CSV table of C-alpha atoms and ligand atoms in Angstrom, one decimal:
chain,number,residue,atom,x,y,z
A,178,UNK,CA,17.6,-4.8,-16.2
A,179,UNK,CA,19.7,-1.9,-15.5
A,180,UNK,CA,18.4,-1.9,-11.4
A,181,UNK,CA,18.7,-4.8,-10.3
A,182,UNK,CA,16.3,-5.8,-6.9
A,183,UNK,CA,18.8,-6.2,-3.7
A,184,UNK,CA,16.0,-6.3,-1.1
A,185,UNK,CA,18.5,-5.7,1.4
A,186,UNK,CA,16.3,-7.0,4.5
A,187,UNK,CA,16.0,-9.9,5.8
A,188,UNK,CA,14.9,-13.5,3.3
A,189,UNK,CA,12.6,-15.3,3.8
A,190,UNK,CA,13.0,-19.1,3.9
A,191,UNK,CA,9.8,-20.5,4.7
A,192,UNK,CA,6.8,-20.6,2.1
A,193,UNK,CA,4.3,-19.2,4.4
A,194,UNK,CA,2.5,-22.5,2.5
A,195,UNK,CA,4.7,-25.5,3.6
A,196,UNK,CA,4.0,-24.0,6.9
A,197,UNK,CA,-0.6,-23.6,7.0
A,198,UNK,CA,-0.1,-27.1,5.6
A,199,UNK,CA,1.8,-28.0,8.0
A,200,UNK,CA,-0.6,-26.1,10.4
A,201,UNK,CA,-3.7,-27.8,9.4
A,202,UNK,CA,-6.0,-31.0,8.6
A,203,UNK,CA,-4.7,-32.5,5.3
A,204,UNK,CA,-8.8,-31.3,4.8
A,205,UNK,CA,-8.2,-27.8,5.9
A,206,UNK,CA,-8.5,-24.7,3.1
A,207,UNK,CA,-8.3,-21.0,3.5
A,208,UNK,CA,-11.2,-19.2,1.0
A,209,UNK,CA,-12.0,-16.0,-0.6
A,210,UNK,CA,-14.7,-16.3,1.8
A,211,UNK,CA,-12.5,-16.4,5.2
A,212,UNK,CA,-11.3,-13.4,3.6
A,213,UNK,CA,-14.1,-11.7,3.4
A,214,UNK,CA,-15.7,-12.6,6.9
A,215,UNK,CA,-12.3,-11.8,8.5
A,216,UNK,CA,-10.8,-8.6,6.9
A,217,UNK,CA,-14.0,-7.2,4.0
A,218,UNK,CA,-16.7,-7.9,6.0
A,219,UNK,CA,-15.0,-6.8,9.3
A,220,UNK,CA,-14.5,-4.0,7.9
A,221,UNK,CA,-10.1,-3.8,8.2
A,222,UNK,CA,-9.5,-3.7,4.6
A,223,UNK,CA,-6.8,-1.1,3.1
A,224,UNK,CA,-7.6,-2.0,-0.5
A,225,UNK,CA,-3.9,-2.8,-1.1
A,226,UNK,CA,-4.9,-5.0,-4.0
A,227,UNK,CA,-2.3,-7.9,-2.8
A,228,UNK,CA,-5.3,-10.8,-2.5
A,229,UNK,CA,-5.9,-9.8,-6.2
A,230,UNK,CA,-2.3,-10.4,-6.9
A,231,UNK,CA,-1.8,-13.1,-5.6
A,232,UNK,CA,-4.5,-15.2,-6.6
A,233,UNK,CA,-3.4,-17.5,-9.7
A,234,UNK,CA,-7.4,-17.9,-10.6
A,235,UNK,CA,-7.6,-14.2,-11.3
A,236,UNK,CA,-11.3,-15.0,-8.8
A,237,UNK,CA,-11.0,-11.6,-7.0
A,238,UNK,CA,-12.1,-8.5,-8.9
A,239,UNK,CA,-13.4,-4.7,-7.3
A,240,UNK,CA,-16.2,-4.4,-6.2
A,241,UNK,CA,-18.1,-1.5,-8.2
A,242,UNK,CA,-19.4,0.0,-5.0
A,243,UNK,CA,-17.1,-0.6,-2.2
A,244,UNK,CA,-14.3,-0.4,-4.1
A,245,UNK,CA,-12.9,-3.6,-2.5
A,246,UNK,CA,-12.0,-7.1,-3.7
A,247,UNK,CA,-15.2,-9.3,-4.7
A,248,UNK,CA,-15.3,-13.1,-5.6
A,249,UNK,CA,-15.5,-13.4,-9.5
A,250,UNK,CA,-15.4,-16.5,-10.7
A,251,UNK,CA,-14.8,-19.6,-8.9
A,252,UNK,CA,-12.3,-19.7,-5.8
A,253,UNK,CA,-10.1,-23.1,-5.1
A,254,UNK,CA,-9.2,-22.8,-1.8
A,255,UNK,CA,-5.9,-22.3,-2.6
A,256,UNK,CA,-5.0,-19.3,0.3
A,257,UNK,CA,-2.9,-17.5,-1.6
A,258,UNK,CA,-5.1,-14.6,-0.7
A,259,UNK,CA,-5.1,-14.6,2.8
A,260,UNK,CA,-1.5,-15.4,3.3
A,261,UNK,CA,-0.3,-12.2,1.0
A,262,UNK,CA,-3.2,-10.0,2.6
A,263,UNK,CA,-1.7,-7.8,5.5
A,264,UNK,CA,-4.5,-7.4,7.4
A,265,UNK,CA,-4.6,-11.4,7.7
A,266,UNK,CA,-2.4,-14.2,6.5
A,267,UNK,CA,0.5,-11.7,6.1
A,268,UNK,CA,2.5,-11.0,9.2
A,269,UNK,CA,4.3,-7.6,6.8
A,270,UNK,CA,6.5,-7.0,10.3
A,271,UNK,CA,8.3,-10.1,9.2
A,272,UNK,CA,9.2,-8.5,6.1
A,273,UNK,CA,11.4,-5.7,7.4
A,274,UNK,CA,12.2,-6.4,11.2
A,275,UNK,CA,10.6,-4.4,13.6
A,276,UNK,CA,12.5,-1.9,14.5
A,277,UNK,CA,12.8,-1.3,10.9
A,278,UNK,CA,15.2,-1.8,8.2
A,279,UNK,CA,18.3,1.0,8.5
A,280,UNK,CA,18.0,3.4,5.5
A,281,UNK,CA,21.2,3.1,3.5
A,282,UNK,CA,21.6,7.0,2.7
A,283,UNK,CA,19.1,9.9,3.5
A,284,UNK,CA,18.0,13.1,1.4
A,285,UNK,CA,16.0,16.5,1.8
A,286,UNK,CA,15.1,16.6,-2.4
A,287,UNK,CA,12.9,18.7,-4.6
A,288,UNK,CA,12.9,18.1,-8.2
A,289,UNK,CA,16.3,19.8,-10.2
A,290,UNK,CA,14.5,23.5,-12.0
A,291,UNK,CA,10.4,24.0,-11.7
A,292,UNK,CA,8.7,21.1,-10.6
A,293,UNK,CA,5.0,20.0,-9.7
A,294,UNK,CA,4.1,17.5,-7.0
A,295,UNK,CA,3.2,16.9,-3.7
A,296,UNK,CA,6.3,18.3,-1.7
A,297,UNK,CA,9.9,18.2,-3.5
A,298,UNK,CA,8.2,16.7,-6.8
A,299,UNK,CA,11.3,14.6,-5.6
A,300,UNK,CA,9.2,11.2,-6.5
A,301,UNK,CA,8.2,12.6,-10.2
A,302,UNK,CA,11.5,13.8,-11.2
A,303,UNK,CA,13.4,10.6,-9.9
A,304,UNK,CA,11.0,8.3,-12.0
A,305,UNK,CA,11.1,10.6,-14.8
A,306,UNK,CA,15.0,10.9,-14.9
A,307,UNK,CA,15.2,7.1,-14.7
A,308,UNK,CA,12.5,7.0,-17.5
A,309,UNK,CA,14.8,9.2,-19.6
A,310,UNK,CA,18.2,7.7,-18.8
A,311,UNK,CA,16.6,4.2,-19.8
A,312,UNK,CA,16.9,2.3,-16.3
A,313,UNK,CA,13.0,1.7,-16.5
A,314,UNK,CA,10.5,1.9,-19.3
A,315,UNK,CA,7.5,3.2,-16.8
A,316,UNK,CA,5.9,3.3,-13.3
A,317,UNK,CA,3.1,2.3,-11.9
A,318,UNK,CA,1.8,5.2,-10.3
A,319,UNK,CA,-1.9,6.7,-9.5
A,320,UNK,CA,-3.5,9.3,-11.5
A,321,UNK,CA,-6.7,10.8,-11.9
A,322,UNK,CA,-9.8,9.5,-10.4
A,323,UNK,CA,-12.4,12.3,-11.4
A,324,UNK,CA,-12.4,14.6,-8.7
A,325,UNK,CA,-8.8,15.1,-6.1
A,326,UNK,CA,-10.0,12.7,-3.5
A,327,UNK,CA,-9.3,9.9,-5.6
A,328,UNK,CA,-6.9,8.2,-8.8
A,329,UNK,CA,-6.4,5.9,-10.2
A,330,UNK,CA,-3.8,3.7,-11.6
A,331,UNK,CA,-1.4,4.5,-14.3
A,332,UNK,CA,1.4,2.9,-15.7
A,333,UNK,CA,3.1,6.1,-16.6
A,334,UNK,CA,5.8,5.6,-19.4
A,335,UNK,CA,6.2,9.3,-20.7
A,336,UNK,CA,7.4,12.0,-18.6
A,337,UNK,CA,4.3,14.7,-19.1
A,338,UNK,CA,2.5,11.6,-17.8
A,339,UNK,CA,4.7,11.1,-14.8
A,340,UNK,CA,3.6,14.7,-14.7
A,341,UNK,CA,0.0,14.3,-14.8
A,342,UNK,CA,0.1,11.9,-12.0
A,343,UNK,CA,2.1,14.1,-9.2
A,344,UNK,CA,0.1,15.1,-6.1
A,345,UNK,CA,-0.8,12.6,-3.3
A,346,UNK,CA,-4.4,10.7,-3.6
A,347,UNK,CA,-5.3,9.2,0.0
A,348,UNK,CA,-8.1,6.6,-1.4
A,349,UNK,CA,-6.8,3.7,-2.2
A,350,UNK,CA,-7.4,2.0,-5.5
A,351,UNK,CA,-6.7,-1.9,-5.0
A,352,UNK,CA,-3.6,-0.7,-7.0
A,353,UNK,CA,-0.8,-3.7,-6.7
A,354,UNK,CA,-4.0,-5.9,-8.0
A,355,UNK,CA,-4.1,-4.1,-11.4
A,356,UNK,CA,-0.4,-4.1,-11.9
A,357,UNK,CA,-0.4,-7.4,-14.6
A,358,UNK,CA,-3.5,-5.9,-16.2
A,359,UNK,CA,-1.6,-2.3,-16.9
A,360,UNK,CA,2.1,-4.1,-17.6
A,361,UNK,CA,-0.1,-6.4,-20.5
A,362,UNK,CA,-2.1,-3.1,-21.8
A,363,UNK,CA,0.7,-0.6,-22.2
A,364,UNK,CA,2.2,-3.8,-24.6
A,365,UNK,CA,5.9,-3.4,-23.7
A,366,UNK,CA,7.6,-6.5,-23.4
A,367,UNK,CA,9.1,-7.7,-20.2
A,368,UNK,CA,9.3,-4.3,-19.0
A,369,UNK,CA,11.5,-2.6,-16.0
A,370,UNK,CA,8.6,-1.0,-14.0
A,371,UNK,CA,9.1,1.5,-11.4
A,372,UNK,CA,6.2,0.5,-8.5
A,373,UNK,CA,4.9,4.0,-6.1
A,374,UNK,CA,3.0,3.0,-3.7
A,375,UNK,CA,1.1,2.8,0.1
A,376,UNK,CA,4.0,0.7,2.7
A,377,UNK,CA,0.3,-2.1,2.5
A,378,UNK,CA,1.2,-2.2,-1.1
A,379,UNK,CA,4.2,-2.3,-1.3
A,380,UNK,CA,4.7,-5.3,1.4
A,381,UNK,CA,2.1,-7.4,-0.9
A,382,UNK,CA,4.8,-7.1,-3.4
A,383,UNK,CA,7.5,-7.5,-1.3
A,384,UNK,CA,6.3,-10.6,-0.3
A,385,UNK,CA,5.1,-12.2,-3.6
A,386,UNK,CA,8.4,-10.8,-5.4
A,387,UNK,CA,10.7,-12.5,-2.5
A,388,UNK,CA,8.6,-15.8,-2.2
A,389,UNK,CA,8.0,-15.6,-6.7
A,390,UNK,CA,5.2,-15.8,-7.3
A,391,UNK,CA,3.8,-13.7,-9.9
A,392,UNK,CA,5.3,-13.5,-13.3
A,393,UNK,CA,3.8,-10.1,-14.0
A,394,UNK,CA,5.2,-8.7,-10.8
A,395,UNK,CA,8.7,-9.6,-11.7
A,396,UNK,CA,8.5,-7.0,-13.9
A,397,UNK,CA,8.8,-4.4,-10.9
A,398,UNK,CA,12.6,-3.5,-10.7
A,399,UNK,CA,11.9,-0.4,-8.0
A,400,UNK,CA,9.5,0.0,-5.3
A,401,UNK,CA,9.5,3.5,-4.0
A,402,UNK,CA,7.2,3.9,-0.9
A,403,UNK,CA,4.6,6.8,0.1
A,404,UNK,CA,4.7,8.0,3.9
A,405,UNK,CA,1.9,6.5,5.0
A,406,UNK,CA,-0.2,6.7,8.3
A,407,UNK,CA,-3.7,6.7,7.3
A,408,UNK,CA,-6.0,6.5,4.4
A,409,UNK,CA,-9.7,7.7,4.0
A,410,UNK,CA,-12.7,5.7,2.9
A,411,UNK,CA,-13.7,7.7,-0.5
A,412,UNK,CA,-17.9,8.3,0.2
A,413,UNK,CA,-17.1,8.9,3.4
A,414,UNK,CA,-14.1,11.2,2.9
A,415,UNK,CA,-17.1,12.7,0.6
A,416,UNK,CA,-19.3,13.6,2.6
A,417,UNK,CA,-17.4,14.8,5.4
A,418,UNK,CA,-16.1,17.7,3.2
A,419,UNK,CA,-19.6,18.5,1.8
A,420,UNK,CA,-20.6,18.8,5.7
A,421,UNK,CA,-17.9,21.6,5.9
A,422,UNK,CA,-19.4,23.2,2.8
A,423,UNK,CA,-16.4,22.5,0.8
A,424,UNK,CA,-17.3,21.4,-3.0
A,425,UNK,CA,-15.8,18.5,-3.8
A,426,UNK,CA,-15.4,19.3,-7.5
A,427,UNK,CA,-13.8,23.5,-7.0
A,428,UNK,CA,-10.9,21.1,-5.0
A,429,UNK,CA,-7.6,20.9,-6.9
A,430,UNK,CA,-5.1,18.8,-3.7
A,431,UNK,CA,-5.5,17.7,-0.7
A,432,UNK,CA,-2.4,16.9,1.6
A,433,UNK,CA,-1.7,16.3,4.9
A,434,UNK,CA,0.5,18.8,6.4
A,435,UNK,CA,1.6,19.2,10.3
A,436,UNK,CA,-0.9,17.0,11.6
A,437,UNK,CA,-3.7,19.2,9.2
A,438,UNK,CA,-5.6,18.0,6.0
A,439,UNK,CA,-5.6,20.5,4.0
A,440,UNK,CA,-7.6,21.4,0.7
A,441,UNK,CA,-6.7,24.2,-2.1
A,442,UNK,CA,-8.4,24.8,-4.7
A,443,UNK,CA,-6.5,25.8,-8.2
A,444,UNK,CA,-5.3,28.8,-7.7
A,445,UNK,CA,-3.5,27.6,-4.5
A,446,UNK,CA,-5.9,28.9,-2.3
A,447,UNK,CA,-7.4,27.3,0.7
A,448,UNK,CA,-10.7,26.2,1.2
A,449,UNK,CA,-10.2,23.8,4.3
A,450,UNK,CA,-7.4,23.4,7.5
A,451,UNK,CA,-8.5,21.3,10.4
A,452,UNK,CA,-7.0,18.5,12.4
A,453,UNK,CA,-6.9,15.3,10.2
A,454,UNK,CA,-8.4,13.9,13.1
A,455,UNK,CA,-11.0,15.5,13.2
A,456,UNK,CA,-11.5,13.4,9.6
A,457,UNK,CA,-11.0,10.0,11.4
A,458,UNK,CA,-14.8,8.5,11.1
A,459,UNK,CA,-13.4,8.5,7.2
A,460,UNK,CA,-10.2,7.0,8.0
A,461,UNK,CA,-9.9,2.8,6.6
A,462,UNK,CA,-10.1,1.3,10.0
A,463,UNK,CA,-7.7,-1.2,8.7
A,464,UNK,CA,-4.5,1.4,8.9
A,465,UNK,CA,-4.6,1.3,12.4
A,466,UNK,CA,-3.5,-1.7,12.6
A,467,UNK,CA,-0.3,-0.6,10.5
A,468,UNK,CA,3.1,-0.8,12.2
A,469,UNK,CA,4.8,0.3,8.9
A,470,UNK,CA,4.4,4.0,7.9
A,471,UNK,CA,7.5,4.6,6.1
A,472,UNK,CA,7.6,1.4,3.8
A,473,UNK,CA,10.8,-0.4,4.7
A,474,UNK,CA,10.4,-3.1,2.5
A,475,UNK,CA,10.7,-1.0,-0.7
A,476,UNK,CA,14.3,0.0,-2.2
A,477,UNK,CA,12.9,4.4,-1.0
A,478,UNK,CA,10.6,5.6,1.1
A,479,UNK,CA,9.3,9.3,1.1
A,480,UNK,CA,7.3,11.8,2.1
A,481,UNK,CA,7.4,15.4,3.4
A,482,UNK,CA,8.6,14.6,7.5
A,483,UNK,CA,11.8,16.1,8.3
A,484,UNK,CA,12.3,17.7,5.3
A,485,UNK,CA,12.0,21.2,4.4
A,486,UNK,CA,8.5,23.3,3.4
A,487,UNK,CA,9.2,22.1,-0.6
A,488,UNK,CA,11.2,19.5,0.3
A,489,UNK,CA,10.7,15.1,-0.1
A,490,UNK,CA,12.4,13.4,2.0
A,491,UNK,CA,14.0,10.3,0.0
A,492,UNK,CA,15.3,7.1,2.4
A,493,UNK,CA,17.3,4.8,0.2
A,494,UNK,CA,17.2,1.4,1.7
A,495,UNK,CA,18.8,-0.8,-0.5
A,496,UNK,CA,21.6,-0.8,-3.3
A,497,UNK,CA,18.6,-0.6,-6.0
A,498,UNK,CA,17.5,2.4,-4.3
A,499,UNK,CA,20.6,4.6,-3.6
A,500,UNK,CA,21.3,3.4,-7.8
A,501,UNK,CA,18.2,4.8,-9.0
A,502,UNK,CA,19.1,8.2,-7.3
A,503,UNK,CA,22.5,8.3,-8.2
A,504,UNK,CA,21.3,7.9,-12.2
A,505,UNK,CA,18.6,10.3,-12.2
A,506,UNK,CA,20.6,13.2,-9.7
A,507,UNK,CA,20.2,15.2,-13.0
A,508,UNK,CA,16.6,15.9,-12.6
A,509,UNK,CA,17.1,15.9,-8.6
A,510,UNK,CA,18.4,19.1,-6.5
A,511,UNK,CA,19.3,16.8,-3.3
A,512,UNK,CA,20.7,17.5,0.2
A,513,UNK,CA,22.5,15.0,1.9
A,514,UNK,CA,20.6,14.5,5.5
A,515,UNK,CA,22.4,13.7,8.5
A,516,UNK,CA,19.0,13.8,10.7
A,517,UNK,CA,16.7,11.6,10.3
A,518,UNK,CA,15.4,11.4,14.4
A,519,UNK,CA,12.2,13.3,12.9
A,520,UNK,CA,10.7,10.2,10.8
A,521,UNK,CA,12.1,7.8,13.4
A,522,UNK,CA,10.0,9.8,15.6
A,523,UNK,CA,7.3,9.8,12.8
A,524,UNK,CA,7.5,5.8,12.7
A,525,UNK,CA,8.1,5.0,16.1
A,526,UNK,CA,5.0,7.4,16.8
A,527,UNK,CA,2.8,5.1,14.4
A,528,UNK,CA,4.3,2.3,15.8
A,529,UNK,CA,3.2,2.6,19.2
A,530,UNK,CA,-0.5,3.6,17.7
A,531,UNK,CA,-0.9,0.1,15.6
A,532,UNK,CA,0.3,-1.9,19.1
A,533,UNK,CA,-2.4,-0.5,20.5
A,534,UNK,CA,-5.0,-1.7,18.2
A,535,UNK,CA,-3.8,-4.3,16.5
A,536,UNK,CA,-5.3,-7.5,18.2
A,537,UNK,CA,-2.2,-10.0,17.9
A,538,UNK,CA,1.1,-9.5,18.5
A,539,UNK,CA,3.5,-8.0,16.8
A,540,UNK,CA,6.6,-9.9,16.1
A,541,UNK,CA,8.8,-9.2,13.8
A,542,UNK,CA,10.5,-12.9,14.6
A,543,UNK,CA,7.6,-15.5,14.3
A,544,UNK,CA,6.3,-16.9,10.8
A,545,UNK,CA,5.9,-14.9,7.9
A,546,UNK,CA,2.5,-16.4,7.5
A,547,UNK,CA,-0.7,-16.4,10.1
A,548,UNK,CA,-3.1,-19.5,10.0
A,549,UNK,CA,-6.6,-18.7,9.8
A,550,UNK,CA,-7.0,-20.4,13.2
A,551,UNK,CA,-4.0,-18.2,15.0
A,552,UNK,CA,-6.2,-15.4,12.9
A,553,UNK,CA,-9.3,-16.2,14.8
A,554,UNK,CA,-7.5,-17.1,18.1
A,555,UNK,CA,-6.6,-13.3,18.3
A,556,UNK,CA,-9.1,-11.8,16.9
A,557,UNK,CA,-12.4,-13.6,18.5
A,558,UNK,CA,-14.3,-11.5,21.2
A,559,UNK,CA,-12.4,-8.2,19.7
A,560,UNK,CA,-14.0,-5.0,17.9
A,561,UNK,CA,-12.0,-6.8,15.2
A,562,UNK,CA,-14.0,-10.2,15.1
A,563,UNK,CA,-14.2,-12.3,11.6
A,564,UNK,CA,-17.8,-11.5,10.8
A,565,UNK,CA,-20.2,-13.0,9.2
A,566,UNK,CA,-21.2,-13.2,5.1
A,567,UNK,CA,-23.0,-10.3,3.9
A,568,UNK,CA,-26.0,-12.5,3.6
A,569,UNK,CA,-26.4,-10.9,-0.4
A,570,UNK,CA,-23.3,-13.0,-1.6
A,571,UNK,CA,-23.5,-16.4,0.2
A,572,UNK,CA,-25.1,-17.6,-2.9
A,573,UNK,CA,-22.2,-16.8,-4.7
A,574,UNK,CA,-20.3,-18.5,-2.0
A,575,UNK,CA,-22.3,-22.0,-2.3
A,576,UNK,CA,-21.8,-21.8,-6.4
A,577,UNK,CA,-17.8,-20.9,-5.8
A,578,UNK,CA,-16.7,-22.0,-3.3
B,727,LIG,C1,-2.2,8.0,1.8
B,727,LIG,C2,-1.3,8.7,1.4
B,727,LIG,C3,-1.0,9.5,3.6
B,727,LIG,C4,0.5,9.8,3.2
B,727,LIG,N1,0.7,10.4,4.6
B,727,LIG,C5,1.5,10.6,4.8
B,727,LIG,C6,2.4,11.3,6.6
B,727,LIG,O1,1.2,11.1,6.9
B,727,LIG,N2,3.5,12.0,6.2
B,727,LIG,C7,4.1,12.4,5.3
B,727,LIG,O2,5.5,13.0,5.1
B,727,LIG,N3,4.3,11.7,4.1
B,727,LIG,C8,2.9,11.1,3.4
B,727,LIG,N4,2.5,10.9,2.3
B,727,LIG,C9,3.5,11.4,1.2
B,727,LIG,C10,3.3,12.7,0.7
B,727,LIG,O3,2.4,12.5,0.3
B,727,LIG,C11,4.3,12.3,-0.7
B,727,LIG,O4,3.4,11.2,-1.9
B,727,LIG,C12,5.5,12.5,-0.9
B,727,LIG,O5,6.2,13.0,0.4
B,727,LIG,C13,6.3,12.4,-2.0
B,727,LIG,O6,5.9,13.4,-2.3
B,727,LIG,P1,6.9,14.1,-3.6
B,727,LIG,O7,6.7,15.7,-4.2
B,727,LIG,O8,8.3,13.9,-3.6
B,727,LIG,O9,6.2,13.2,-4.3
B,727,LIG,P2,5.1,13.5,-6.3
B,727,LIG,O10,6.3,14.1,-7.3
B,727,LIG,O11,4.2,14.6,-5.8
B,727,LIG,O12,5.1,12.4,-6.4
B,727,LIG,C14,4.0,11.4,-5.3
B,727,LIG,C15,4.2,10.2,-6.8
B,727,LIG,O13,2.8,9.2,-6.0
B,727,LIG,C16,2.4,8.4,-6.7
B,727,LIG,N5,0.9,8.6,-5.6
B,727,LIG,C17,0.3,9.7,-5.5
B,727,LIG,N6,-0.7,9.1,-4.7
B,727,LIG,C18,-0.7,7.3,-4.5
B,727,LIG,C19,-1.0,6.8,-3.5
B,727,LIG,N7,-2.6,6.9,-3.3
B,727,LIG,N8,-1.1,5.0,-3.9
B,727,LIG,C20,0.4,5.0,-5.0
B,727,LIG,N9,1.2,6.4,-5.5
B,727,LIG,C21,0.8,7.4,-4.9
B,727,LIG,C22,1.5,10.1,-7.8
B,727,LIG,O14,1.3,9.2,-8.7
B,727,LIG,C23,3.1,10.0,-8.3
B,727,LIG,O15,3.7,9.5,-8.9
B,727,LIG,C24,1.4,10.4,2.3
B,727,LIG,C25,1.1,9.6,0.9
B,727,LIG,C26,-0.1,9.1,0.8
B,727,LIG,C27,-1.0,8.6,-0.8
B,728,LIG,S1,-6.5,-5.6,3.4
B,728,LIG,FE1,-5.6,-5.5,0.8
B,728,LIG,S2,-5.2,-8.2,0.5
B,728,LIG,FE2,-6.9,-7.5,2.7
B,728,LIG,S3,-8.5,-8.2,1.9
B,728,LIG,FE3,-8.3,-5.8,2.0
B,728,LIG,S4,-7.1,-5.6,-0.7
B,728,LIG,FE4,-6.9,-7.9,-0.6
B,729,LIG,S1,-1.8,3.6,6.8
B,729,LIG,FE1,-0.7,1.9,5.9
B,729,LIG,S2,-2.2,0.4,5.5
B,729,LIG,FE2,-3.1,2.3,5.5
B,729,LIG,S3,-3.1,2.5,3.6
B,729,LIG,FE3,-0.8,3.8,4.5
B,729,LIG,S4,0.3,2.0,4.3
B,729,LIG,FE4,-2.0,1.2,4.0
């Protein structure tokens, strides 16, 4: 392993299940059905895939119709899906501290030479440089998902595969739950893998890594978080675009820039430019409760805020992040950023937005885990309260939970 992980953020000293065990009656368990009621049926799921990654019995799959988690076999009530879900049991802000982890260094970066990518192409160039320097064996990124609105997680092991996956996909893929399978399918033996994800995906990965709950995720030696304040539900985004007369097949790329959602064709011409807030109805409702716009649990954060057009802001948050940027310098054209006020202001704004939406307190000093009872206490009576199970699924739960 070449890039040693160095979280650079508070160690988690408590196993969340120990605390949960203390807080509950001995017979009380948290089952997937509880997660379903509190998160999925309550329309708060952000499709990060942490529950799927955390489940030791592989009982969670992806509902083909909704793209959300669903029970596919017996649930043992072990509580892990609950414990690692950033919309329920995982107090994600505890991973970083509410004011955020300090970045060790900051750069405005474009790929050296010609590049493809959403902004400066820095993430793709960084990964390609690391791959060719032998620092990593592959990277879990998001490749072509059939149209420009969606993507599919892939384990890229060549520069060509990385370039094919450049750009941003604004819908979620249950990515973390699919990492194990991608590694197994690759045939790589004990690989070192970089993971690129939205902050919620990185939160789940960081919690699983620090609590050493997932052997396959132990292959992830570098995490890169994309700056993010919202992601979209595919069908809702699609119908809003169609309603504006945009043909989905004619969209080559989407971007969010300066508060606008911009759709372009393959020649780069704009098909649509509109205030991204006009697409609020398509945003995942759970994203409003996310206060971690820059992915503070990651080794590196990457976004466009704070850099000129055509560059990516890269923040190295850990030693591993700094080492990775150093190791890939031949592929990067970095300018050191003395000033990160724009990104910090953006993160603060997002945190205030989250505080206004989330029914529980954001408290970076509280224990990492939130019990089912504590969740109910905070959410009951709000518009984000747990909902009854879908009647069509009740028979499954009778059989499996
Ligand atoms: C949902 C979403 C919202 C965002 N919102 C903002 C924002 O408000 N402000 C801001 O400054 N930046 C935002 N970004 C980040 C920005 O769009 C760029 O990803 C970032 O600046 C890196 O640009 P780049 O040219 O270096 O990346 P590229 O070289 O294009 O590489 C991007 C990498 O990310 C992977 N990827 C793309 N989409 C996803 C995804 N959904 N999940 C996991 N991996 C993915 C690609 O496969 C590729 O490997 C957002 C990104 C996403 C996915
Ligand atoms: S938010 Fe993530 S962890 Fe929670 S239910 Fe949805 S996919 Fe699972
Ligand atoms: S806003 Fe937060 S919860 Fe939503 S996709 Fe981005 S990181 Fe995940």
